[in-house]
Amino acid sequence: MSDLVKNYVGGQWVESRSGERFDSLNPATEESVATAYNSSAEDVAAAVEAAKAAYDKWRLTPAPRRGEILFTVAELLKQRKQELAQLMTQEMGKIVAETGGDVQEAIDMAYYMGGEGRRLMGYTAPVEMPNKFGMALRDSVGVVGLITPWNFPLAVPSWKMLPALIAGNTVVWKPGEDVPASSVAFAKVFEDAGLPPGVLNVVTGAGKTGEALVNHPDVRIISFTGSTDTGIRVYTQAAQLGKKVTLEMGGKNAIIVMDDANFDLAVQAITWSAYGTTGQRCTATSRLIVQKGIKPKLVEALIAKANAIRIGNGLDATTEMGPLVNQKALNKVASYMDVAKSDGVVIAAGGNRPDIAKGYFFQPTLFDGVKPGMRVEQEEIFGPVLSVIEVESLEEAIHVNNNTRYGLSSSIFTENVNAAFRAIRDITTGIVYINHGTTGAEIQFPFGGTRGTGNGMREAGQAGLNSFTEWKSVYVDYSGRLQRAQIDTDAILSDGND
Ligand code: UN1
């Protein structure tokens, strides 16, 4: 019998009113790791009530004190890093070195946002009238709804939860349905750190649970990371209720390699960014845009690298690449082999399931001879699949790079400083790397993308606070008389001022 994961509502670990349950399977063994509730709209409503009840006290708690709780969260995460990493690997498959990195991102974000407890900067600016003062303050909003994916069970929720909490909001969180046990283990850290009851609430579940959160009238903000189709549905429904929405959706990220690149560095970076996390990062490299001269040698080296990757259970320290998250993901990735073949693409490495009896494993795969516009070049496969596209020039490379529905991350390998700066100027994705793969974004900088990747909002860094705060503009007139700005400014200014 696997453990039953309960919901966390109003500081209590509670059963779902729906009673419906589902199993969270280990993708490497297909065994059950935990059983969780498929929570109903009623469960969501109870969590929203708890968040509303906790809001006034939390918003009036001085922000430096809120920050101290986040620092304690960081300390506890450090202590529990190994156990959390192991649990995540069991639930979603990526190797322990990567799940450890996932916890580390949450630790980094907890320290960063904890520090915001003593900043949360607003600003003042000069005003048009004498004896008057103006300032802009960041204000909390109320109850925020978070919907997060399974691929970064701690990191991605931390990007949402921690800025939301430090800004004085209370939270209802619907975690990815493949990772309920990891998610409640994360929530337990907040409970143990002394976060007051009702400030953070967790309801596990699938689509209908998320939908209830999006449609609840008292949830003023929805922050979503996940697939493009679901994200657009969330956006549409939330728009009808006039909610603020932050979306982070797909990617079709490319590394550009110029003839003058540092060859060995490029090979290592491409291998890691394409096949790390089994290609299941929204920032993963799924396209290699390579200049003609270096291409044959580079493709040869990448085939050798792909074929040498050790596939297996992520808990085994010698494993380099774990399984895909579930059967559905495996079916999707496998289906793209036929799409590639029917477009005349050459499967130069991988293309099959490895010879492992259980688990949702797929080989690191390299598609050669891909042309811009082909389905495998445009659609997010979300697996260990890299498409190679040959180009003649930097201009062509940048054009191909920019020409997808997504706009998350891009990279260029070149030793030419002019080419690097032109790429920085002309690449239109939200994140750009020079001589580094497309993954590895740090939490102190804005994270997010252009075009179909998002809706113009960003997570992390200072920009991440914008999702969870309202600006309040404050004018203080200490002249003791009516000063009508925008009407009689000239009269008042010529009237002397004391
Ligand atoms: C994601 O895949 O949703 O830059 C996030 C990176 C990580 C975060 C990825 N820091 O790849």
Short mmCIF file of C-alpha atoms and ligand atoms in Angstrom, two decimals:
data_model
loop_
_atom_site.label_atom_id
_atom_site.label_comp_id
_atom_site.label_asym_id
_atom_site.label_seq_id
_atom_site.Cartn_x
_atom_site.Cartn_y
_atom_site.Cartn_z
CA MET A 1 0.00 0.00 0.00
CA SER A 2 1.44 3.32 -0.95
CA ASP A 3 1.01 6.37 1.26
CA LEU A 4 -2.14 8.46 1.07
CA VAL A 5 -1.40 12.10 0.37
CA LYS A 6 -3.84 14.47 2.05
CA ASN A 7 -4.83 18.00 1.18
CA TYR A 8 -3.51 20.83 3.34
CA VAL A 9 -6.29 23.30 4.14
CA GLY A 10 -6.37 25.89 6.92
CA GLY A 11 -3.32 24.32 8.57
CA GLN A 12 -4.94 20.85 8.72
CA TRP A 13 -4.19 17.71 6.71
CA VAL A 14 -7.62 16.82 5.45
CA GLU A 15 -9.40 14.30 3.28
CA SER A 16 -11.01 15.32 0.04
CA ARG A 17 -14.78 15.66 0.08
CA SER A 18 -14.82 13.97 -3.32
CA GLY A 19 -13.21 10.79 -2.03
CA GLU A 20 -11.86 10.18 -5.55
CA ARG A 21 -8.26 8.97 -5.63
CA PHE A 22 -5.48 8.36 -8.13
CA ASP A 23 -2.06 6.75 -7.98
CA SER A 24 1.22 8.54 -8.51
CA LEU A 25 3.44 6.04 -10.33
CA ASN A 26 7.21 5.80 -10.34
CA PRO A 27 8.00 6.19 -14.06
CA ALA A 28 11.11 4.01 -13.77
CA THR A 29 9.34 1.03 -12.17
CA GLU A 30 5.63 1.66 -12.85
CA GLU A 31 4.98 1.02 -9.14
CA SER A 32 2.78 3.28 -7.04
CA VAL A 33 4.65 5.87 -4.97
CA ALA A 34 1.60 7.48 -3.41
CA THR A 35 -2.16 7.74 -3.65
CA ALA A 36 -3.65 11.22 -3.83
CA TYR A 37 -7.08 12.79 -4.01
CA ASN A 38 -8.64 14.04 -7.19
CA SER A 39 -10.09 17.02 -5.37
CA SER A 40 -13.45 18.55 -6.21
CA ALA A 41 -14.69 22.11 -6.58
CA GLU A 42 -15.95 21.82 -2.99
CA ASP A 43 -12.41 21.05 -1.77
CA VAL A 44 -11.10 24.04 -3.69
CA ALA A 45 -13.82 26.26 -2.22
CA ALA A 46 -12.86 25.17 1.32
CA ALA A 47 -9.21 25.98 0.58
CA VAL A 48 -10.15 29.41 -0.78
CA GLU A 49 -12.22 30.08 2.36
CA ALA A 50 -9.22 29.17 4.53
CA ALA A 51 -6.97 31.44 2.45
CA LYS A 52 -9.47 34.31 2.72
CA ALA A 53 -9.73 33.86 6.49
CA ALA A 54 -5.93 34.00 6.87
CA TYR A 55 -5.42 36.94 4.54
CA ASP A 56 -5.91 40.00 6.76
CA LYS A 57 -3.60 38.81 9.49
CA TRP A 58 -0.93 37.74 7.00
CA ARG A 59 -1.05 40.96 4.99
CA LEU A 60 -0.65 42.96 8.23
CA THR A 61 2.27 40.82 9.41
CA PRO A 62 5.33 43.03 8.83
CA ALA A 63 7.09 41.95 5.65
CA PRO A 64 10.47 41.45 7.43
CA ARG A 65 8.72 38.90 9.69
CA ARG A 66 7.22 37.18 6.66
CA GLY A 67 10.75 37.12 5.27
CA GLU A 68 12.08 35.38 8.40
CA ILE A 69 9.64 32.53 7.84
CA LEU A 70 10.92 32.20 4.28
CA PHE A 71 14.50 32.06 5.57
CA THR A 72 13.42 29.19 7.84
CA VAL A 73 11.87 27.51 4.78
CA ALA A 74 15.28 27.80 3.09
CA GLU A 75 17.06 26.27 6.10
CA LEU A 76 14.63 23.34 6.31
CA LEU A 77 14.92 22.73 2.58
CA LYS A 78 18.70 22.53 2.98
CA GLN A 79 18.29 19.94 5.74
CA ARG A 80 15.77 17.89 3.75
CA LYS A 81 17.44 18.23 0.36
CA GLN A 82 18.37 14.57 -0.04
CA GLU A 83 15.03 13.13 1.06
CA LEU A 84 13.08 15.60 -1.10
CA ALA A 85 15.33 14.88 -4.08
CA GLN A 86 14.84 11.11 -3.71
CA LEU A 87 11.09 11.47 -3.44
CA MET A 88 10.95 13.65 -6.54
CA THR A 89 13.05 11.18 -8.51
CA GLN A 90 10.68 8.40 -7.50
CA GLU A 91 7.65 10.38 -8.57
CA MET A 92 8.77 11.97 -11.82
CA GLY A 93 11.95 10.18 -12.86
CA LYS A 94 14.74 12.73 -13.33
CA ILE A 95 18.10 11.77 -11.84
CA VAL A 96 18.90 12.68 -8.22
CA ALA A 97 21.57 15.19 -9.23
CA GLU A 98 18.80 17.06 -11.06
CA THR A 99 16.16 16.74 -8.35
CA GLY A 100 18.80 18.04 -5.91
CA GLY A 101 19.19 21.03 -8.25
CA ASP A 102 15.43 21.44 -8.19
CA VAL A 103 15.47 21.74 -4.37
CA GLN A 104 18.40 24.16 -4.66
CA GLU A 105 16.37 26.49 -6.89
CA ALA A 106 13.67 26.57 -4.21
CA ILE A 107 16.31 27.30 -1.55
CA ASP A 108 17.73 30.13 -3.65
CA MET A 109 14.29 31.56 -4.21
CA ALA A 110 13.42 31.33 -0.50
CA TYR A 111 16.52 33.36 0.41
CA TYR A 112 15.92 35.85 -2.40
CA MET A 113 12.25 36.45 -1.56
CA GLY A 114 12.98 36.31 2.19
CA GLY A 115 15.34 39.24 1.55
CA GLU A 116 12.53 41.04 -0.25
CA GLY A 117 10.85 41.23 3.16
CA ARG A 118 13.21 44.13 3.84
CA ARG A 119 12.92 45.62 0.36
CA LEU A 120 9.67 45.20 -1.61
CA MET A 121 10.71 48.49 -3.12
CA GLY A 122 8.26 51.06 -4.26
CA TYR A 123 9.40 54.53 -5.30
CA THR A 124 8.83 58.21 -4.95
CA ALA A 125 9.00 60.77 -7.72
CA PRO A 126 8.69 64.56 -7.87
CA VAL A 127 5.09 65.85 -8.05
CA GLU A 128 3.54 68.76 -9.95
CA MET A 129 2.38 70.82 -6.96
CA PRO A 130 4.21 72.47 -4.08
CA ASN A 131 3.80 70.95 -0.61
CA LYS A 132 2.74 67.63 -1.92
CA PHE A 133 4.37 64.21 -1.86
CA GLY A 134 3.90 61.20 -4.13
CA MET A 135 4.86 57.56 -3.82
CA ALA A 136 4.07 54.21 -5.37
CA LEU A 137 3.73 51.19 -3.07
CA ARG A 138 3.47 47.51 -3.80
CA ASP A 139 0.29 46.14 -2.25
CA SER A 140 -0.85 42.57 -1.69
CA VAL A 141 -3.81 41.38 -3.73
CA GLY A 142 -5.61 38.67 -1.78
CA VAL A 143 -5.98 34.98 -2.52
CA VAL A 144 -3.81 33.72 -5.37
CA GLY A 145 -4.26 30.44 -7.24
CA LEU A 146 -1.20 28.50 -8.40
CA ILE A 147 -1.22 25.70 -10.96
CA THR A 148 2.14 24.03 -11.50
CA PRO A 149 3.62 21.19 -13.57
CA TRP A 150 5.42 17.98 -12.58
CA ASN A 151 8.81 18.59 -14.21
CA PHE A 152 10.14 20.92 -11.48
CA PRO A 153 8.06 19.86 -8.47
CA LEU A 154 9.71 22.32 -6.06
CA ALA A 155 11.49 24.93 -8.19
CA VAL A 156 8.57 26.11 -10.31
CA PRO A 157 6.08 26.28 -7.40
CA SER A 158 8.72 28.18 -5.39
CA TRP A 159 8.91 30.85 -8.12
CA LYS A 160 5.21 31.50 -7.57
CA MET A 161 4.62 30.75 -3.92
CA LEU A 162 7.51 32.68 -2.43
CA PRO A 163 6.90 36.04 -4.15
CA ALA A 164 3.16 35.61 -3.51
CA LEU A 165 3.76 35.03 0.21
CA ILE A 166 6.36 37.72 0.78
CA ALA A 167 4.02 40.25 -0.82
CA GLY A 168 1.34 39.39 1.75
CA ASN A 169 -1.01 37.23 -0.30
CA THR A 170 -2.43 33.89 0.75
CA VAL A 171 -2.22 30.90 -1.56
CA VAL A 172 -4.20 27.96 -2.89
CA TRP A 173 -1.94 25.63 -4.83
CA LYS A 174 -2.92 22.85 -7.24
CA PRO A 175 0.30 20.92 -7.93
CA GLY A 176 1.06 18.73 -10.96
CA GLU A 177 -0.91 15.51 -10.81
CA ASP A 178 2.20 13.35 -11.33
CA VAL A 179 3.89 14.70 -8.19
CA PRO A 180 1.41 14.89 -5.27
CA ALA A 181 3.76 13.36 -2.68
CA SER A 182 6.66 15.71 -3.52
CA SER A 183 4.29 18.66 -3.44
CA VAL A 184 2.85 17.96 -0.02
CA ALA A 185 6.37 17.30 1.28
CA PHE A 186 7.16 20.85 0.11
CA ALA A 187 4.04 22.20 1.83
CA LYS A 188 5.11 20.41 5.04
CA VAL A 189 8.30 22.49 5.00
CA PHE A 190 6.19 25.67 5.20
CA GLU A 191 4.12 24.22 8.03
CA ASP A 192 7.28 23.29 9.95
CA ALA A 193 8.79 26.72 9.27
CA GLY A 194 5.89 28.31 11.17
CA LEU A 195 3.77 29.65 8.33
CA PRO A 196 0.40 30.44 9.94
CA PRO A 197 -2.57 28.16 9.13
CA GLY A 198 -4.46 29.03 5.94
CA VAL A 199 -1.67 31.14 4.41
CA LEU A 200 -0.71 28.24 2.13
CA ASN A 201 -3.25 25.61 1.12
CA VAL A 202 -2.73 22.61 -1.15
CA VAL A 203 -5.38 20.70 -3.06
CA THR A 204 -4.17 17.82 -5.20
CA GLY A 205 -5.97 16.79 -8.33
CA ALA A 206 -6.19 17.00 -12.08
CA GLY A 207 -7.98 19.16 -14.65
CA LYS A 208 -11.27 19.73 -12.85
CA THR A 209 -9.45 20.75 -9.65
CA GLY A 210 -7.47 23.37 -11.54
CA GLU A 211 -10.59 24.53 -13.34
CA ALA A 212 -12.41 25.06 -10.03
CA LEU A 213 -9.52 27.22 -8.86
CA VAL A 214 -9.46 29.26 -12.07
CA ASN A 215 -13.23 29.80 -11.88
CA HIS A 216 -13.48 30.64 -8.19
CA PRO A 217 -14.57 34.30 -7.98
CA ASP A 218 -12.51 35.02 -4.85
CA VAL A 219 -9.19 33.99 -6.41
CA ARG A 220 -7.92 37.22 -7.95
CA ILE A 221 -4.73 35.96 -9.57
CA ILE A 222 -3.89 32.77 -11.41
CA SER A 223 -0.28 31.84 -12.02
CA PHE A 224 0.07 28.89 -14.36
CA THR A 225 2.98 26.88 -15.74
CA GLY A 226 2.24 23.98 -18.06
CA SER A 227 1.19 23.08 -21.58
CA THR A 228 0.12 25.68 -24.11
CA ASP A 229 -3.33 24.18 -24.65
CA THR A 230 -4.18 24.15 -20.95
CA GLY A 231 -2.61 27.59 -20.45
CA ILE A 232 -4.76 29.17 -23.12
CA ARG A 233 -7.86 27.55 -21.61
CA VAL A 234 -6.91 28.93 -18.18
CA TYR A 235 -6.33 32.38 -19.69
CA THR A 236 -9.69 32.38 -21.47
CA GLN A 237 -11.68 31.30 -18.42
CA ALA A 238 -9.85 33.66 -16.07
CA ALA A 239 -10.41 36.56 -18.49
CA GLN A 240 -14.18 36.17 -18.12
CA LEU A 241 -13.79 36.89 -14.42
CA GLY A 242 -11.33 39.72 -15.03
CA LYS A 243 -8.44 38.00 -13.26
CA LYS A 244 -4.79 38.75 -13.49
CA VAL A 245 -2.98 35.81 -15.09
CA THR A 246 0.67 34.82 -15.40
CA LEU A 247 1.33 32.13 -17.99
CA GLU A 248 4.50 30.17 -18.66
CA MET A 249 3.99 27.60 -21.36
CA GLY A 250 5.99 25.84 -24.02
CA GLY A 251 9.34 26.24 -25.68
CA LYS A 252 11.08 25.18 -28.88
CA ASN A 253 14.50 26.36 -27.84
CA ALA A 254 17.52 26.37 -30.12
CA ILE A 255 21.27 26.41 -29.80
CA ILE A 256 22.98 28.13 -32.73
CA VAL A 257 26.50 26.86 -33.42
CA MET A 258 28.71 28.96 -35.69
CA ASP A 259 31.73 27.55 -37.56
CA ASP A 260 34.09 29.36 -35.18
CA ALA A 261 32.55 27.88 -31.99
CA ASN A 262 34.53 26.21 -29.21
CA PHE A 263 33.75 22.70 -30.44
CA ASP A 264 34.13 20.64 -27.26
CA LEU A 265 32.20 23.15 -25.19
CA ALA A 266 29.36 23.17 -27.72
CA VAL A 267 29.17 19.35 -27.77
CA GLN A 268 28.92 19.16 -23.98
CA ALA A 269 26.38 21.97 -23.70
CA ILE A 270 24.12 20.61 -26.45
CA THR A 271 24.17 17.12 -24.96
CA TRP A 272 23.24 18.41 -21.52
CA SER A 273 20.57 20.87 -22.66
CA ALA A 274 18.93 18.43 -25.09
CA TYR A 275 18.98 15.24 -23.02
CA GLY A 276 19.23 16.49 -19.41
CA THR A 277 15.94 16.02 -17.51
CA THR A 278 15.10 13.63 -20.39
CA GLY A 279 14.37 16.73 -22.46
CA GLN A 280 11.44 17.58 -20.18
CA ARG A 281 12.29 21.18 -19.41
CA CYS A 282 10.45 24.03 -21.00
CA THR A 283 13.96 25.42 -21.57
CA ALA A 284 15.38 22.20 -23.08
CA THR A 285 17.23 22.47 -26.38
CA SER A 286 15.11 20.78 -29.03
CA ARG A 287 16.69 22.45 -32.08
CA LEU A 288 20.32 22.70 -33.13
CA ILE A 289 20.82 25.38 -35.78
CA VAL A 290 24.30 24.75 -37.10
CA GLN A 291 26.47 26.48 -39.67
CA LYS A 292 27.40 24.35 -42.67
CA GLY A 293 31.15 24.08 -42.10
CA ILE A 294 31.09 22.64 -38.59
CA LYS A 295 27.96 20.55 -39.06
CA PRO A 296 29.31 17.10 -40.14
CA LYS A 297 31.84 16.95 -37.32
CA LEU A 298 29.33 18.24 -34.75
CA VAL A 299 26.60 15.80 -35.72
CA GLU A 300 29.07 12.91 -35.56
CA ALA A 301 30.17 13.92 -32.06
CA LEU A 302 26.57 14.35 -30.86
CA ILE A 303 25.54 10.92 -32.17
CA ALA A 304 28.41 9.36 -30.20
CA LYS A 305 27.39 11.30 -27.08
CA ALA A 306 23.69 10.38 -27.43
CA ASN A 307 24.50 6.69 -27.87
CA ALA A 308 26.75 6.70 -24.79
CA ILE A 309 24.20 8.16 -22.34
CA ARG A 310 23.42 5.71 -19.54
CA ILE A 311 19.64 5.35 -19.25
CA GLY A 312 18.04 3.97 -16.08
CA ASN A 313 16.44 4.59 -12.73
CA GLY A 314 17.31 8.10 -11.58
CA LEU A 315 17.99 6.86 -8.03
CA ASP A 316 21.04 4.98 -9.32
CA ALA A 317 24.02 7.35 -9.09
CA THR A 318 25.49 6.08 -12.39
CA THR A 319 22.34 6.90 -14.38
CA GLU A 320 22.65 9.89 -16.70
CA MET A 321 19.10 10.01 -18.05
CA GLY A 322 15.88 8.82 -16.41
CA PRO A 323 12.52 7.90 -17.95
CA LEU A 324 9.78 10.11 -19.33
CA VAL A 325 7.18 11.03 -16.75
CA ASN A 326 4.32 8.71 -17.78
CA GLN A 327 2.88 6.49 -20.49
CA LYS A 328 1.16 9.41 -22.20
CA ALA A 329 4.45 11.30 -22.51
CA LEU A 330 6.14 8.19 -23.86
CA ASN A 331 3.42 7.69 -26.46
CA LYS A 332 3.70 11.31 -27.53
CA VAL A 333 7.47 11.19 -27.96
CA ALA A 334 7.30 7.85 -29.79
CA SER A 335 4.63 9.21 -32.15
CA TYR A 336 7.04 11.89 -33.37
CA MET A 337 9.30 9.18 -34.83
CA ASP A 338 6.65 8.53 -37.48
CA VAL A 339 6.12 12.24 -38.00
CA ALA A 340 9.86 12.60 -38.63
CA LYS A 341 10.04 9.64 -41.00
CA SER A 342 7.07 10.81 -43.04
CA ASP A 343 8.81 14.17 -43.51
CA GLY A 344 11.98 12.43 -44.74
CA VAL A 345 13.99 13.22 -41.61
CA VAL A 346 16.92 10.91 -40.78
CA ILE A 347 16.86 9.40 -37.28
CA ALA A 348 20.62 9.50 -36.73
CA ALA A 349 20.58 8.37 -33.08
CA GLY A 350 17.98 6.73 -30.83
CA GLY A 351 14.41 6.65 -32.07
CA ASN A 352 13.29 3.71 -29.93
CA ARG A 353 12.59 2.52 -26.44
CA PRO A 354 15.73 1.04 -24.88
CA ASP A 355 15.78 -2.60 -23.85
CA ILE A 356 14.50 -2.08 -20.29
CA ALA A 357 11.56 -4.21 -19.15
CA LYS A 358 9.65 -1.65 -17.08
CA GLY A 359 9.37 2.11 -17.11
CA TYR A 360 8.67 4.88 -19.62
CA PHE A 361 12.15 5.07 -21.08
CA PHE A 362 13.08 6.43 -24.50
CA GLN A 363 16.50 6.71 -26.14
CA PRO A 364 18.26 10.04 -26.63
CA THR A 365 17.29 10.82 -30.20
CA LEU A 366 18.84 12.95 -32.92
CA PHE A 367 16.97 13.98 -36.07
CA ASP A 368 19.19 15.03 -38.97
CA GLY A 369 18.19 16.81 -42.17
CA VAL A 370 15.40 18.79 -40.53
CA LYS A 371 14.11 21.79 -42.49
CA PRO A 372 12.59 24.94 -41.00
CA GLY A 373 8.80 24.65 -40.80
CA MET A 374 8.66 20.85 -40.43
CA ARG A 375 6.46 19.65 -37.56
CA VAL A 376 9.43 18.27 -35.59
CA GLU A 377 11.06 21.68 -35.93
CA GLN A 378 7.98 23.61 -34.77
CA GLU A 379 6.13 21.50 -32.20
CA GLU A 380 7.14 20.95 -28.60
CA ILE A 381 7.85 17.22 -28.21
CA PHE A 382 8.94 17.46 -24.54
CA GLY A 383 11.33 14.54 -24.63
CA PRO A 384 14.98 13.67 -25.43
CA VAL A 385 14.72 14.63 -29.09
CA LEU A 386 17.01 17.06 -30.90
CA SER A 387 16.39 18.31 -34.47
CA VAL A 388 19.39 19.45 -36.50
CA ILE A 389 18.89 22.26 -39.02
CA GLU A 390 21.73 23.39 -41.27
CA VAL A 391 22.18 27.08 -42.10
CA GLU A 392 24.63 29.19 -44.11
CA SER A 393 24.95 32.36 -42.08
CA LEU A 394 24.31 34.13 -38.77
CA GLU A 395 21.35 36.00 -40.30
CA GLU A 396 19.73 32.76 -41.42
CA ALA A 397 20.42 31.14 -38.04
CA ILE A 398 18.72 33.98 -36.16
CA HIS A 399 15.79 33.96 -38.56
CA VAL A 400 15.25 30.21 -38.05
CA ASN A 401 15.73 30.62 -34.30
CA ASN A 402 13.01 33.28 -34.07
CA ASN A 403 10.55 31.63 -36.38
CA THR A 404 8.46 29.44 -34.05
CA ARG A 405 5.27 30.00 -32.08
CA TYR A 406 7.34 29.91 -28.87
CA GLY A 407 9.90 32.36 -27.51
CA LEU A 408 11.51 31.10 -24.32
CA SER A 409 15.26 30.45 -24.52
CA SER A 410 18.02 30.59 -27.16
CA SER A 411 21.75 30.16 -27.23
CA ILE A 412 24.65 30.85 -29.57
CA PHE A 413 28.12 29.32 -29.58
CA THR A 414 30.65 31.60 -31.24
CA GLU A 415 34.06 33.04 -30.40
CA ASN A 416 33.25 36.16 -32.38
CA VAL A 417 32.16 39.02 -30.11
CA ASN A 418 30.42 40.85 -32.96
CA ALA A 419 28.28 37.82 -33.80
CA ALA A 420 27.45 37.36 -30.11
CA PHE A 421 26.25 40.94 -29.70
CA ARG A 422 24.25 40.83 -32.92
CA ALA A 423 22.56 37.68 -31.60
CA ILE A 424 21.75 39.41 -28.29
CA ARG A 425 20.20 42.28 -30.26
CA ASP A 426 18.22 40.25 -32.79
CA ILE A 427 17.11 37.09 -30.97
CA THR A 428 13.52 37.52 -29.85
CA THR A 429 13.23 34.99 -27.00
CA GLY A 430 12.90 35.97 -23.33
CA ILE A 431 16.22 34.35 -22.39
CA VAL A 432 19.48 34.40 -24.40
CA TYR A 433 22.69 32.54 -23.61
CA ILE A 434 26.14 33.06 -25.10
CA ASN A 435 28.37 29.96 -25.03
CA HIS A 436 26.05 28.11 -22.65
CA GLY A 437 23.11 25.74 -23.27
CA THR A 438 19.49 26.92 -23.18
CA THR A 439 18.86 25.71 -19.60
CA GLY A 440 20.09 26.95 -16.24
CA ALA A 441 18.16 30.16 -15.67
CA GLU A 442 18.94 31.70 -12.26
CA ILE A 443 16.23 32.94 -9.92
CA GLN A 444 17.40 36.56 -9.62
CA PHE A 445 16.62 37.31 -13.30
CA PRO A 446 13.26 37.44 -15.04
CA PHE A 447 12.15 34.07 -16.38
CA GLY A 448 9.66 33.71 -19.20
CA GLY A 449 9.18 34.02 -22.90
CA THR A 450 7.72 35.90 -25.80
CA ARG A 451 5.04 34.86 -28.33
CA GLY A 452 3.18 31.64 -27.43
CA THR A 453 5.39 30.92 -24.43
CA GLY A 454 3.56 33.36 -22.21
CA ASN A 455 1.41 36.45 -21.90
CA GLY A 456 4.10 39.05 -21.30
CA MET A 457 4.49 38.40 -17.59
CA ARG A 458 7.74 37.15 -16.05
CA GLU A 459 8.58 35.05 -13.04
CA ALA A 460 11.54 35.29 -10.65
CA GLY A 461 13.70 38.29 -9.81
CA GLN A 462 12.07 41.67 -9.28
CA ALA A 463 9.82 41.08 -12.28
CA GLY A 464 8.33 38.09 -10.46
CA LEU A 465 6.84 40.40 -7.83
CA ASN A 466 4.69 42.08 -10.48
CA SER A 467 2.55 38.99 -10.80
CA PHE A 468 1.59 39.08 -7.13
CA THR A 469 1.33 42.76 -6.29
CA GLU A 470 -0.85 45.68 -7.22
CA TRP A 471 0.68 49.13 -7.44
CA LYS A 472 -0.90 51.64 -5.09
CA SER A 473 -0.11 55.27 -5.94
CA VAL A 474 -0.32 57.58 -2.92
CA TYR A 475 -0.50 61.41 -2.97
CA VAL A 476 -0.08 63.37 0.25
CA ASP A 477 -1.01 67.05 0.02
CA TYR A 478 0.29 69.03 2.99
CA SER A 479 -0.42 72.54 1.61
CA GLY A 480 -3.69 72.96 3.58
CA ARG A 481 -5.56 74.24 0.54
CA LEU A 482 -7.13 72.83 -2.58
CA GLN A 483 -4.43 72.35 -5.22
CA ARG A 484 -6.04 71.12 -8.38
CA ALA A 485 -3.41 69.36 -10.42
CA GLN A 486 -3.98 69.36 -14.20
CA ILE A 487 -6.39 72.27 -13.96
CA ASP A 488 -4.75 75.35 -12.51
CA THR A 489 -1.13 74.38 -12.08
CA ASP A 490 0.06 77.69 -13.54
CA ALA A 491 -2.06 79.77 -11.13
CA ILE A 492 -0.75 77.94 -8.08
CA LEU A 493 2.86 77.99 -9.21
CA SER A 494 2.74 81.77 -9.86
CA ASP A 495 1.04 82.30 -6.49
CA GLY A 496 4.28 81.66 -4.61
CA ASN A 497 4.71 78.61 -2.45
CA ASP A 498 5.52 78.30 1.15
C1 UN1 B 1 11.00 24.67 -16.59
O1 UN1 B 1 11.38 23.78 -17.34
O2 UN1 B 1 9.76 24.88 -16.46
O3 UN1 B 1 16.57 27.17 -16.69
C2 UN1 B 1 11.88 25.52 -15.77
C3 UN1 B 1 16.14 26.09 -16.41
C4 UN1 B 1 15.62 25.82 -15.01
C5 UN1 B 1 14.15 26.00 -14.95
C6 UN1 B 1 13.35 25.31 -15.98
N1 UN1 B 1 16.29 26.70 -14.09
O4 UN1 B 1 16.11 25.20 -17.23
#
